[in-house]
PDB file of C-alpha atoms and ligand atoms in Angstrom:
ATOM      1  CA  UNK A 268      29.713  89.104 112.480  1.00 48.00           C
ATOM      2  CA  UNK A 269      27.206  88.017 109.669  1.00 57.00           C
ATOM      3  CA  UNK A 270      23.771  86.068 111.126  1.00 64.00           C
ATOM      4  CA  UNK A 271      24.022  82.436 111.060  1.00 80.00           C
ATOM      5  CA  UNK A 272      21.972  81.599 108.049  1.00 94.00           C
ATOM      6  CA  UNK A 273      19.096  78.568 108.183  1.00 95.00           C
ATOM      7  CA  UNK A 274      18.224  75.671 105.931  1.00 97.00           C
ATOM      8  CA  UNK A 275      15.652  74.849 104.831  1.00 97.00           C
ATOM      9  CA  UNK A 276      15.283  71.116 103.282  1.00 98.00           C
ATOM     10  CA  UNK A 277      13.879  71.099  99.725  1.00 98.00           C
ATOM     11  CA  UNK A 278      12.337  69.008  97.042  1.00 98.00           C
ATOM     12  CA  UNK A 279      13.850  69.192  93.565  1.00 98.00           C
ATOM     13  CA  UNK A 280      13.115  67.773  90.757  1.00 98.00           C
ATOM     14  CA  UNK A 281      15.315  66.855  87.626  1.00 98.00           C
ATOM     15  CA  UNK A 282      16.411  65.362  84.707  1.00 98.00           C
ATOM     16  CA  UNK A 283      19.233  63.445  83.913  1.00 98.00           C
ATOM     17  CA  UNK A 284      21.818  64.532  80.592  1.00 98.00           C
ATOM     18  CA  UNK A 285      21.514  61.476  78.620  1.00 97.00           C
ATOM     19  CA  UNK A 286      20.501  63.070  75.676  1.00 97.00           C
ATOM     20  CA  UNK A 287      22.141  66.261  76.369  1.00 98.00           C
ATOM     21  CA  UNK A 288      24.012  68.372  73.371  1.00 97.00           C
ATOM     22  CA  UNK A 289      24.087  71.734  71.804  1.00 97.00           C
ATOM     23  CA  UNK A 290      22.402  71.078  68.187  1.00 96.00           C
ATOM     24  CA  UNK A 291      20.553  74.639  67.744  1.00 97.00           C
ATOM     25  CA  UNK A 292      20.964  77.723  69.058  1.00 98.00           C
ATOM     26  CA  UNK A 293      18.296  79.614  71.156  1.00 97.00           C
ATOM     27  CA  UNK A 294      20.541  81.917  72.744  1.00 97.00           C
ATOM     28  CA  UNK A 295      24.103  83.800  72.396  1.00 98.00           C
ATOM     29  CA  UNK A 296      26.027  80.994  74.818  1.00 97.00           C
ATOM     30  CA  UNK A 297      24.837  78.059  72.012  1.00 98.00           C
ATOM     31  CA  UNK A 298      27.160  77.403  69.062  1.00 97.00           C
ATOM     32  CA  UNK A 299      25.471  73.861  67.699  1.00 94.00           C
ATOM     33  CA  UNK A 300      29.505  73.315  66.321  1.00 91.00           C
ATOM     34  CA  UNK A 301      31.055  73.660  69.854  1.00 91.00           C
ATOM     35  CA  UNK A 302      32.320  70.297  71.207  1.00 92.00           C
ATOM     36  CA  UNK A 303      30.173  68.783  74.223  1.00 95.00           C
ATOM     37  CA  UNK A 304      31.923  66.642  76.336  1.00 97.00           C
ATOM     38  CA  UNK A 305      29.251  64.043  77.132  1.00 96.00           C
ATOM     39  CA  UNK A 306      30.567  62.295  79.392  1.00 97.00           C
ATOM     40  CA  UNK A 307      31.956  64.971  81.402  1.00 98.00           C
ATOM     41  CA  UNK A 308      28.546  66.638  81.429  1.00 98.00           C
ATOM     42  CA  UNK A 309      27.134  63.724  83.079  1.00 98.00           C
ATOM     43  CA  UNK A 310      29.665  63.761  85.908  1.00 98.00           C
ATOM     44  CA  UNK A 311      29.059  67.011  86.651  1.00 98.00           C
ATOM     45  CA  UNK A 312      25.487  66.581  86.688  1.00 98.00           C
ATOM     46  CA  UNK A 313      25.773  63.728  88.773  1.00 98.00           C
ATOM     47  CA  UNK A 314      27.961  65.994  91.090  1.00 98.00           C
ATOM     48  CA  UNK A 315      25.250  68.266  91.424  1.00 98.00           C
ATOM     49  CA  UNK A 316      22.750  65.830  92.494  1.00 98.00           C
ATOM     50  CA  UNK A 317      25.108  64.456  95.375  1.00 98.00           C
ATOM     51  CA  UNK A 318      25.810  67.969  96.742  1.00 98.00           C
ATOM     52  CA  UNK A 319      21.935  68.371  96.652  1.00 98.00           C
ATOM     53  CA  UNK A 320      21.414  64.776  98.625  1.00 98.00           C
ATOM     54  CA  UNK A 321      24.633  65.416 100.779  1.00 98.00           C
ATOM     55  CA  UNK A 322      22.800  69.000 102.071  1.00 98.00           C
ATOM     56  CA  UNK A 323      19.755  67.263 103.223  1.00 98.00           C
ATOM     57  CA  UNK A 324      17.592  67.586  99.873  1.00 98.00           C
ATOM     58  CA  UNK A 325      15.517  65.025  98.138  1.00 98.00           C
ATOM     59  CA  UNK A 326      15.583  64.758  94.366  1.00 98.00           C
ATOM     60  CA  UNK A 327      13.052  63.341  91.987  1.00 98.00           C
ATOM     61  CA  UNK A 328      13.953  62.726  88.444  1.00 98.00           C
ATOM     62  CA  UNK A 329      11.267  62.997  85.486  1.00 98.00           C
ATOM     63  CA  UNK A 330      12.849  60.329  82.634  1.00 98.00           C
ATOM     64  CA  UNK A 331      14.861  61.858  79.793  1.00 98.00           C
ATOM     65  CA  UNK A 332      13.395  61.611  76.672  1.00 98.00           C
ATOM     66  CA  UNK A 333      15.318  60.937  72.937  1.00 98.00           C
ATOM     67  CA  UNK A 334      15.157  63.902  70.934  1.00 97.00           C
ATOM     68  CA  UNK A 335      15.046  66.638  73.333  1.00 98.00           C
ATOM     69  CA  UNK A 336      18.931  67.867  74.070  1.00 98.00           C
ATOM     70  CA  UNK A 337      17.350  70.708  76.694  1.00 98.00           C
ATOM     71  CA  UNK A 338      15.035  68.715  79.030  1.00 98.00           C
ATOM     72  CA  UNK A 339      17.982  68.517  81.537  1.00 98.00           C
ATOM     73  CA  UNK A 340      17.194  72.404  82.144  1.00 98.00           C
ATOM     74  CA  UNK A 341      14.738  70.885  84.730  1.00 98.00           C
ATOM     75  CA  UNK A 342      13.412  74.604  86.230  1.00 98.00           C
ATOM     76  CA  UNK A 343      11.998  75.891  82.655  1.00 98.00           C
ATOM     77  CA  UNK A 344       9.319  73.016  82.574  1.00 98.00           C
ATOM     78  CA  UNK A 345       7.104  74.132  85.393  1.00 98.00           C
ATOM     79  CA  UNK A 346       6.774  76.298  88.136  1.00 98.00           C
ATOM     80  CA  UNK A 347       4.973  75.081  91.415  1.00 98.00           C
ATOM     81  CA  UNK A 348       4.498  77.347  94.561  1.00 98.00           C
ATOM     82  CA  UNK A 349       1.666  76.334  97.290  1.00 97.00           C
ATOM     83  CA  UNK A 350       1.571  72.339  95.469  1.00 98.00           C
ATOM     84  CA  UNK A 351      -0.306  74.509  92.459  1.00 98.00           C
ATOM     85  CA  UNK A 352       1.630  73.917  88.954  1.00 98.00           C
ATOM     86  CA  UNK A 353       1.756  76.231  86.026  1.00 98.00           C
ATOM     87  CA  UNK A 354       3.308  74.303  83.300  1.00 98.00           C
ATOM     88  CA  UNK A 355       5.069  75.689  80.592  1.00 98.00           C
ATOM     89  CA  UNK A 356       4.744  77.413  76.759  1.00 98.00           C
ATOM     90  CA  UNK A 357       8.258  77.295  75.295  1.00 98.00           C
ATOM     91  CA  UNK A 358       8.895  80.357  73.000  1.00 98.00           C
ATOM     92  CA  UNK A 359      11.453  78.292  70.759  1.00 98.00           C
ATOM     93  CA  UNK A 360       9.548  75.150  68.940  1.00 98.00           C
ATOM     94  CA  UNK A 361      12.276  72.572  69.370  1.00 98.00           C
ATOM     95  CA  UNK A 362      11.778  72.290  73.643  1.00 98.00           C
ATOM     96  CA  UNK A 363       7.550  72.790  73.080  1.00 98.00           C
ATOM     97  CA  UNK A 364       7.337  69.239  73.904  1.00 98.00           C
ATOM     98  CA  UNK A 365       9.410  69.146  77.151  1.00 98.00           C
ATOM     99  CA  UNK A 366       6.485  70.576  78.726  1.00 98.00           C
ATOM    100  CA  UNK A 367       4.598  67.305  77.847  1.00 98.00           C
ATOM    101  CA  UNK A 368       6.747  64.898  79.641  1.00 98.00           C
ATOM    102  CA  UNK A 369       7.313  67.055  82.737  1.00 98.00           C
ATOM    103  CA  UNK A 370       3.188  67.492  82.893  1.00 98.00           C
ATOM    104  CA  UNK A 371       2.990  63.967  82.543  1.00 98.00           C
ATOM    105  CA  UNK A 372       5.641  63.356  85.579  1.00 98.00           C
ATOM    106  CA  UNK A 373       3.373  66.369  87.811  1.00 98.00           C
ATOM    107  CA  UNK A 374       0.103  64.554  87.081  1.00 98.00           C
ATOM    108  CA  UNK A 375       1.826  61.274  87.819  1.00 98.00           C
ATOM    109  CA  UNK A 376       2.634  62.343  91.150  1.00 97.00           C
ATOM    110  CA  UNK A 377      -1.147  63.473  91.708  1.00 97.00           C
ATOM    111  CA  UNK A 378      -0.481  67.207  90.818  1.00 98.00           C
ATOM    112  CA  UNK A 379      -2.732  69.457  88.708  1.00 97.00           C
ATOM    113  CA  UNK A 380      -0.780  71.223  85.882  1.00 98.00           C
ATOM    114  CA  UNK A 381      -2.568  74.590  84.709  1.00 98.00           C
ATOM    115  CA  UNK A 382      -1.392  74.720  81.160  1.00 97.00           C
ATOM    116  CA  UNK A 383      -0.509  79.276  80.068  1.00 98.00           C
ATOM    117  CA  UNK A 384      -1.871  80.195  77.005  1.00 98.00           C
ATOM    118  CA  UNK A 385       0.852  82.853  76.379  1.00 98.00           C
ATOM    119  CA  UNK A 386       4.310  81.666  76.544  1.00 98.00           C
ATOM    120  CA  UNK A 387       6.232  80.748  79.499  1.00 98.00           C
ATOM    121  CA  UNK A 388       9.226  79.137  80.768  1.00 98.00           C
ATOM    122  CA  UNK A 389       8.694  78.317  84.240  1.00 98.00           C
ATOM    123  CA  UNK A 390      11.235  78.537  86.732  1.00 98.00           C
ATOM    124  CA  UNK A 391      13.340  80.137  84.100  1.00 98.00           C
ATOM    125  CA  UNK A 392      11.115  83.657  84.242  1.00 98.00           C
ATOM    126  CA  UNK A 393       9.565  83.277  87.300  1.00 98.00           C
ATOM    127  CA  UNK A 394      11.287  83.059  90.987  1.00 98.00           C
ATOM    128  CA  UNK A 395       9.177  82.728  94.162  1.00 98.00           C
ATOM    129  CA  UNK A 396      11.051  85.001  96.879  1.00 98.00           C
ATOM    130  CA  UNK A 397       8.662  83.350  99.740  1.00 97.00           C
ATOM    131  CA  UNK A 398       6.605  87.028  99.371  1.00 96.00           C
ATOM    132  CA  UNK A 399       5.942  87.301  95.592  1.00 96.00           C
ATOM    133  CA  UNK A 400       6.757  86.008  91.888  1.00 98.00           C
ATOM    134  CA  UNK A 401       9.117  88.499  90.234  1.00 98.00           C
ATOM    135  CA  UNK A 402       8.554  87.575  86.386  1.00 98.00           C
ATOM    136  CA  UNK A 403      10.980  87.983  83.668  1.00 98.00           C
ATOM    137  CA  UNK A 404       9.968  89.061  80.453  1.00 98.00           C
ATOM    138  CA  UNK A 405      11.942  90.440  77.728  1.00 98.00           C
ATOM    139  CA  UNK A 406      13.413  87.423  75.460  1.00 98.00           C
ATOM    140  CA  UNK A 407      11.273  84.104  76.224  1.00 98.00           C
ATOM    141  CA  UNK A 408       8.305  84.486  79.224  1.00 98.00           C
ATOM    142  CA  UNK A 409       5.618  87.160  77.746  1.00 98.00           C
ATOM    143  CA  UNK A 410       4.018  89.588  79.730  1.00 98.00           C
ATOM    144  CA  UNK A 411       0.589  88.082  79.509  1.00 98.00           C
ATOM    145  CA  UNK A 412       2.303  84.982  81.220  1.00 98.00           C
ATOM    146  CA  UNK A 413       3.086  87.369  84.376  1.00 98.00           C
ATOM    147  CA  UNK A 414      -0.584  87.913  84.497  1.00 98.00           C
ATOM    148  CA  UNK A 415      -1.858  84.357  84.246  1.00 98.00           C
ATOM    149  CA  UNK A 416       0.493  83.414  87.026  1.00 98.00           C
ATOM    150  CA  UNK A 417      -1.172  86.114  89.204  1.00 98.00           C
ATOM    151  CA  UNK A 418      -4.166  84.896  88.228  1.00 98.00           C
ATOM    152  CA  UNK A 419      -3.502  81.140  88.740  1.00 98.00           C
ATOM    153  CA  UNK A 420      -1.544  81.550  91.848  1.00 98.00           C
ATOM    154  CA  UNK A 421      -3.303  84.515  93.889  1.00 98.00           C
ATOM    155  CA  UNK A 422       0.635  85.938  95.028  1.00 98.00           C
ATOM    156  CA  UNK A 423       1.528  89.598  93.776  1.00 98.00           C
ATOM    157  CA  UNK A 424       3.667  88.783  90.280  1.00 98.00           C
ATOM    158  CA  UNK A 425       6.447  91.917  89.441  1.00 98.00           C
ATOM    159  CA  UNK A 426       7.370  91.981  86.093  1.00 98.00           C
ATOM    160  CA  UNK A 427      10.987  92.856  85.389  1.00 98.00           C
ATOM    161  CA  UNK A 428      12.421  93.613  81.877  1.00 98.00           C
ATOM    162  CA  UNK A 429      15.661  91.848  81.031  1.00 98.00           C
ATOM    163  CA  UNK A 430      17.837  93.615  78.208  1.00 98.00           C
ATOM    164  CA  UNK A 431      20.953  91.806  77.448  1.00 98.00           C
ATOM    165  CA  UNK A 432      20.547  88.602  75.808  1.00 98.00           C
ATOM    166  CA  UNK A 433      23.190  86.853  77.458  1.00 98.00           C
ATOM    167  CA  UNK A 434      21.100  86.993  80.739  1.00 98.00           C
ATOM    168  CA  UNK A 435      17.712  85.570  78.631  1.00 98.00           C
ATOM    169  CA  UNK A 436      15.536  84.513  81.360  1.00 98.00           C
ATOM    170  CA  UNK A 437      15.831  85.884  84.912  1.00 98.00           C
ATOM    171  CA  UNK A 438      17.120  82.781  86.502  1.00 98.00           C
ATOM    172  CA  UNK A 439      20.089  83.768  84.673  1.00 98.00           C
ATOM    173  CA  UNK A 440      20.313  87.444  86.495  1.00 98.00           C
ATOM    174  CA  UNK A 441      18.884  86.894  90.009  1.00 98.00           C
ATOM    175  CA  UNK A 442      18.446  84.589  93.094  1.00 98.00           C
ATOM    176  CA  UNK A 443      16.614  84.204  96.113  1.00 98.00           C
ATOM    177  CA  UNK A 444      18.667  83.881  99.054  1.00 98.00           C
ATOM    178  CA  UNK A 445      16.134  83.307 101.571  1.00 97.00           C
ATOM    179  CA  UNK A 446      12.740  82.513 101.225  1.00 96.00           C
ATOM    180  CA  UNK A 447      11.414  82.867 104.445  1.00 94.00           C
ATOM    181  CA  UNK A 448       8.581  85.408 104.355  1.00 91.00           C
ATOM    182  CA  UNK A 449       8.238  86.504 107.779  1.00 84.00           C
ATOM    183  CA  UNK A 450      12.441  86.918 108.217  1.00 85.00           C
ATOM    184  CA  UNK A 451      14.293  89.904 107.532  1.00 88.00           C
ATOM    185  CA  UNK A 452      16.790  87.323 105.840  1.00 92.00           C
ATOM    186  CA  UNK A 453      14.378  87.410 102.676  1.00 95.00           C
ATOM    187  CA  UNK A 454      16.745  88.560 100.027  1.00 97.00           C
ATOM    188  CA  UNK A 455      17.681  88.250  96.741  1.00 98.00           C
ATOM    189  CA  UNK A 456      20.918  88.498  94.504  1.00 98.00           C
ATOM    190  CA  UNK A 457      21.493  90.267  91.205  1.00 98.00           C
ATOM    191  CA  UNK A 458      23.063  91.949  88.261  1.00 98.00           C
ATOM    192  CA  UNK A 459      21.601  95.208  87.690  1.00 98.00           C
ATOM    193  CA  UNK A 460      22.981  95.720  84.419  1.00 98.00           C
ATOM    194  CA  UNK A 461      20.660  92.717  82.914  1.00 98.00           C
ATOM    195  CA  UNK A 462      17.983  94.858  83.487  1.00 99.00           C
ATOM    196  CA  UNK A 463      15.908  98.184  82.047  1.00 98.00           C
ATOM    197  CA  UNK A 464      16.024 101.047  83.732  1.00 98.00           C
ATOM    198  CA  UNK A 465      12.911 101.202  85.336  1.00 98.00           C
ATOM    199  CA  UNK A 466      13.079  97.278  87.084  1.00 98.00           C
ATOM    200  CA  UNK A 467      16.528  98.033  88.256  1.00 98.00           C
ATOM    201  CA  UNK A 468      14.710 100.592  90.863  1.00 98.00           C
ATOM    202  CA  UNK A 469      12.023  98.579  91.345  1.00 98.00           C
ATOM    203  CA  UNK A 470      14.589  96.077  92.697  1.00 98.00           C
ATOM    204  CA  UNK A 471      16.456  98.440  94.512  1.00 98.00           C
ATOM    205  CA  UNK A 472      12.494  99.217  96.300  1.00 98.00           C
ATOM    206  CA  UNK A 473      11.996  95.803  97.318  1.00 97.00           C
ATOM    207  CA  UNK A 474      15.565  94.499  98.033  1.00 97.00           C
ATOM    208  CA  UNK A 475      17.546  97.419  99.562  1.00 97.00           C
ATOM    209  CA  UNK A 476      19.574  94.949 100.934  1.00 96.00           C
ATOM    210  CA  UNK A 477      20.371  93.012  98.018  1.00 98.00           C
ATOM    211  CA  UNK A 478      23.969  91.612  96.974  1.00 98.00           C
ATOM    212  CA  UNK A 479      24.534  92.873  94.015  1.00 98.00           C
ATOM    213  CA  UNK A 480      26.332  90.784  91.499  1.00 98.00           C
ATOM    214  CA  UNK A 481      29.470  91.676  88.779  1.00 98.00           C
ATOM    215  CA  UNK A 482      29.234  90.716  85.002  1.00 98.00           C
ATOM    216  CA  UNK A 483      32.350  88.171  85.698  1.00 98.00           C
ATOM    217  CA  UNK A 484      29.607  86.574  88.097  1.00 98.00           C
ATOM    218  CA  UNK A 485      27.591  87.047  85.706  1.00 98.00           C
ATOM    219  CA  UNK A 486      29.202  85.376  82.651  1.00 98.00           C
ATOM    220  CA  UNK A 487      30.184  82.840  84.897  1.00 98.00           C
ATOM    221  CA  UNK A 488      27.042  81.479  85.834  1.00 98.00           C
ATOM    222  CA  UNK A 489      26.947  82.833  89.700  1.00 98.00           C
ATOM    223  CA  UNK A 490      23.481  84.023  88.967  1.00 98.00           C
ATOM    224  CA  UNK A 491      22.024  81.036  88.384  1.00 98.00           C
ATOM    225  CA  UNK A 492      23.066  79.360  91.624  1.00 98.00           C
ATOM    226  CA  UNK A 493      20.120  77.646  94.284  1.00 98.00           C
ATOM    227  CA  UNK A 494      20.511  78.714  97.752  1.00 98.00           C
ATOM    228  CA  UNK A 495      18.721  76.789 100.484  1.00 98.00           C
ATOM    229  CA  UNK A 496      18.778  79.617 103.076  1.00 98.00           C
ATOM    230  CA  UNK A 497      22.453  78.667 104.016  1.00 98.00           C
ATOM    231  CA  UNK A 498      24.087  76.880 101.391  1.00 98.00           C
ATOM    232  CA  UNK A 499      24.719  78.396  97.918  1.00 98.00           C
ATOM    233  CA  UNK A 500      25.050  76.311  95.702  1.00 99.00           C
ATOM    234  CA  UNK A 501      27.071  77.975  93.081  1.00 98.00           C
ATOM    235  CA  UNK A 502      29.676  77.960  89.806  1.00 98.00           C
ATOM    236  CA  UNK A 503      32.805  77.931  91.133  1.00 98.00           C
ATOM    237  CA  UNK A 504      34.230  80.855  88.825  1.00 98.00           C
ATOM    238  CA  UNK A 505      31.705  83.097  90.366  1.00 98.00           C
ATOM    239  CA  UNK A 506      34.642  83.845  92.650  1.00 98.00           C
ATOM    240  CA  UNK A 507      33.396  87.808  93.876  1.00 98.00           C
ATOM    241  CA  UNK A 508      29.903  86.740  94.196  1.00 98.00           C
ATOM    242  CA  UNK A 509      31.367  83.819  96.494  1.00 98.00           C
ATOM    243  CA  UNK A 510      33.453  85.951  98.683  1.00 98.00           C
ATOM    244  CA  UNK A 511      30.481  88.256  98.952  1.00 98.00           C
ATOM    245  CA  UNK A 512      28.003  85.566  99.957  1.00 98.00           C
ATOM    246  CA  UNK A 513      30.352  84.114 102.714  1.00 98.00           C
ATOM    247  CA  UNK A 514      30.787  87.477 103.959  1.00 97.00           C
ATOM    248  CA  UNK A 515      27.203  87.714 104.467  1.00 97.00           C
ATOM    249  CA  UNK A 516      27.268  84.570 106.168  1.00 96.00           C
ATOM    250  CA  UNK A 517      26.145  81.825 103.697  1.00 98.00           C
ATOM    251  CA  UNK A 518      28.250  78.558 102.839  1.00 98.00           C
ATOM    252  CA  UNK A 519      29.001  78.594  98.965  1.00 98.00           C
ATOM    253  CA  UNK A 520      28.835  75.349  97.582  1.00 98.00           C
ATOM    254  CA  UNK A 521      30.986  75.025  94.680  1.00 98.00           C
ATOM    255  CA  UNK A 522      29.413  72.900  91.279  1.00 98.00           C
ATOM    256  CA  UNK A 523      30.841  72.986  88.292  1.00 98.00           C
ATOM    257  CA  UNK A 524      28.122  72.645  85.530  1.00 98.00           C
ATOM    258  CA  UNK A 525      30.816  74.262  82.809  1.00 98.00           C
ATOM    259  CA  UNK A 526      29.697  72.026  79.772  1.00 98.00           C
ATOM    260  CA  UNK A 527      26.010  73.116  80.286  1.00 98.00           C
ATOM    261  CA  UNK A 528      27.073  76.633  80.349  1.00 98.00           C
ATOM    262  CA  UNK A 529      27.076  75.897  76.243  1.00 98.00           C
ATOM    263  CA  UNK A 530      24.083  75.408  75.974  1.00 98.00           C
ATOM    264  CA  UNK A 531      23.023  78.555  78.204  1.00 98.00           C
ATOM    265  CA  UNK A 532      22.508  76.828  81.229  1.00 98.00           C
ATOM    266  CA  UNK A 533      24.316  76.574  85.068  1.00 98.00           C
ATOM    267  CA  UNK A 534      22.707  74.925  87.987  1.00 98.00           C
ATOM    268  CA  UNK A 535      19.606  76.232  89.059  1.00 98.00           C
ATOM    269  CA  UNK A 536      18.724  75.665  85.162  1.00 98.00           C
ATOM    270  CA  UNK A 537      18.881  72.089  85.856  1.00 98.00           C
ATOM    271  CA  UNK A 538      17.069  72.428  89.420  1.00 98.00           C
ATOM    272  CA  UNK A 539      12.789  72.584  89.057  1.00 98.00           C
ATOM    273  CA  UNK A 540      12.191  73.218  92.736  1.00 98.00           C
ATOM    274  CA  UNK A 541       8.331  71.549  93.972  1.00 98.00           C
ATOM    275  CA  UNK A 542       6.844  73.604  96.901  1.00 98.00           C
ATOM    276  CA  UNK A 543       4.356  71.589  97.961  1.00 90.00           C
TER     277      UNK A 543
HETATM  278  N1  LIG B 787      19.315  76.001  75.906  1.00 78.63           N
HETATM  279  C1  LIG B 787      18.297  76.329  76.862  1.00 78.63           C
HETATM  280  C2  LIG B 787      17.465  77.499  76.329  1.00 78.63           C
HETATM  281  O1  LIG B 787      18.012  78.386  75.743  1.00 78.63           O
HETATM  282  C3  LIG B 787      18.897  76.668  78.185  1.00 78.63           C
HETATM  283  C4  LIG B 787      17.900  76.882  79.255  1.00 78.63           C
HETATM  284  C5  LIG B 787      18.503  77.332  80.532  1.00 78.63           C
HETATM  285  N2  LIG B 787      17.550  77.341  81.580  1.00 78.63           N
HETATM  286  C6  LIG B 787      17.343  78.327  82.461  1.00 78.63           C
HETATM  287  N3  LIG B 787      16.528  78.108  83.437  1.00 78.63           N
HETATM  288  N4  LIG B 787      17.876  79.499  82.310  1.00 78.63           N
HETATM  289  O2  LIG B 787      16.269  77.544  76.470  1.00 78.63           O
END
């Protein structure tokens, strides 16, 4: 019998689609003629957001802002462990300013933001597992990013290489299951094949427990689920990954965020997460 897994409550913060749409592409999933289905978008974002408050998690929202179709991806405008924020340097011009309104929003709400000087897309490239940041690097967040985090945030960073450009920033390839430090439930899921040689081992090092991920999962969007120690929240074609995670004995939580998945994004895209 798998353990019985534990929640933890969380704070996320988001952004609502209102000015969501595909008009440039940044990576292989965007095709700025593809239809978006507005309306349907905003459902399923709104779906999201009640499976978040029906689990027991609160939810800020930062407002959306004209002229700036990726702010919904919530989780590449920050990233805040211990209350301290490291804001963001987007590597494509058109989201630079996103980073403005979400530092606005942290300062608002009597945070700190420490601004990178090289770039880096928050949440996107770099995932707290409760012990250390593992950093993404690759296509967007450089390597000089990994170090300023260190820096800023006093935790060990790991820098990972990613190599297929369908799995652009790590949140795409990997997910914490369980942040609790001082458990042996810390663990993390992934797809090996997004990644060089040489960070695939040093994954297989940390996490020799890991569940380990198919490219279906992958393509699907399972990677980029939010777990909150029990609950997966999760695409709902990530069917393997699913099966696997219930055997292990967490709860998958179905969300289907298909109409963000053109634009490159699933659900923990849209899902900053504030550890205060
Ligand atoms: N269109 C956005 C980009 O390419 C999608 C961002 C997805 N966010 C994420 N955390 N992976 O930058």
């Amino acid at each position: 019998m798998p353990e019985s897994r534990v929640q933890r409550p969380r704070r996320f913060l988001v952004c609502e689609p209102r000015h969501f749409a595909v008009q440039y592409a940044i990576n292989p999933w965007m095709h700025p003629d593809a239809h978006v289905d507005v309306d349907l978008a905003q459902e399923q974002w709104q779906s999201l957001i009640s499976a978040y408050r029906t689990h027991g998690h609160t939810v800020d929202s930062v407002e959306p802002v004209p002229g700036l179709p990726d702010m919904v991806f919530a989780a590449n405008s920050a990233v805040v462990v211990g209350g301290r924020v490291l804001g963001s340097l987007f590597h494509a011009p058109e989201r630079r300013l996103e980073a403005v309104h979400y530092d606005s929003w942290f300062k608002t709400a009597g945070y700190d933001v420490h601004r990178p000087e090289a770039v880096c897309e928050g949440e996107g490239d770099l995932v707290w597992t409760g012990r250390y940041l593992l950093a993404g690097t690759g296509f967007r967040t450089a390597r000089d990013a990994h170090r300023e985090a260190q820096e800023f945030f006093g935790h060990p960073v790991i820098s990972l290489t990613l190599v297929d450009p369908y799995f652009y920033h790590l949140d795409t390839a990997l997910f914490v299951l369980d942040d609790r430090d001082d458990s042996n439930a810390n663990n993390i899921v992934y797809y090996p094949e997004a990644f060089s040689a040489g960070s695939r081992e040093v994954l297989a090092r940390l996490y020799p427990d890991a569940v380990l991920a198919t490219r279906d999962d992958a393509m699907a969007f399972g990677l980029n689920s939010v777990s909150d120690g029990r609950h997966v929240f999760i695409a709902p074609a990530a069917e393997v990954l699913a099966d696997r995670l219930a055997g292990h004995g967490y709860v998958p939580v179905p969300v289907d965020l298909s109409e963000f998945h053109k634009a490159g994004g699933g659900i923990k895209c849209c899902t900053q997460e504030i550890r205060s």
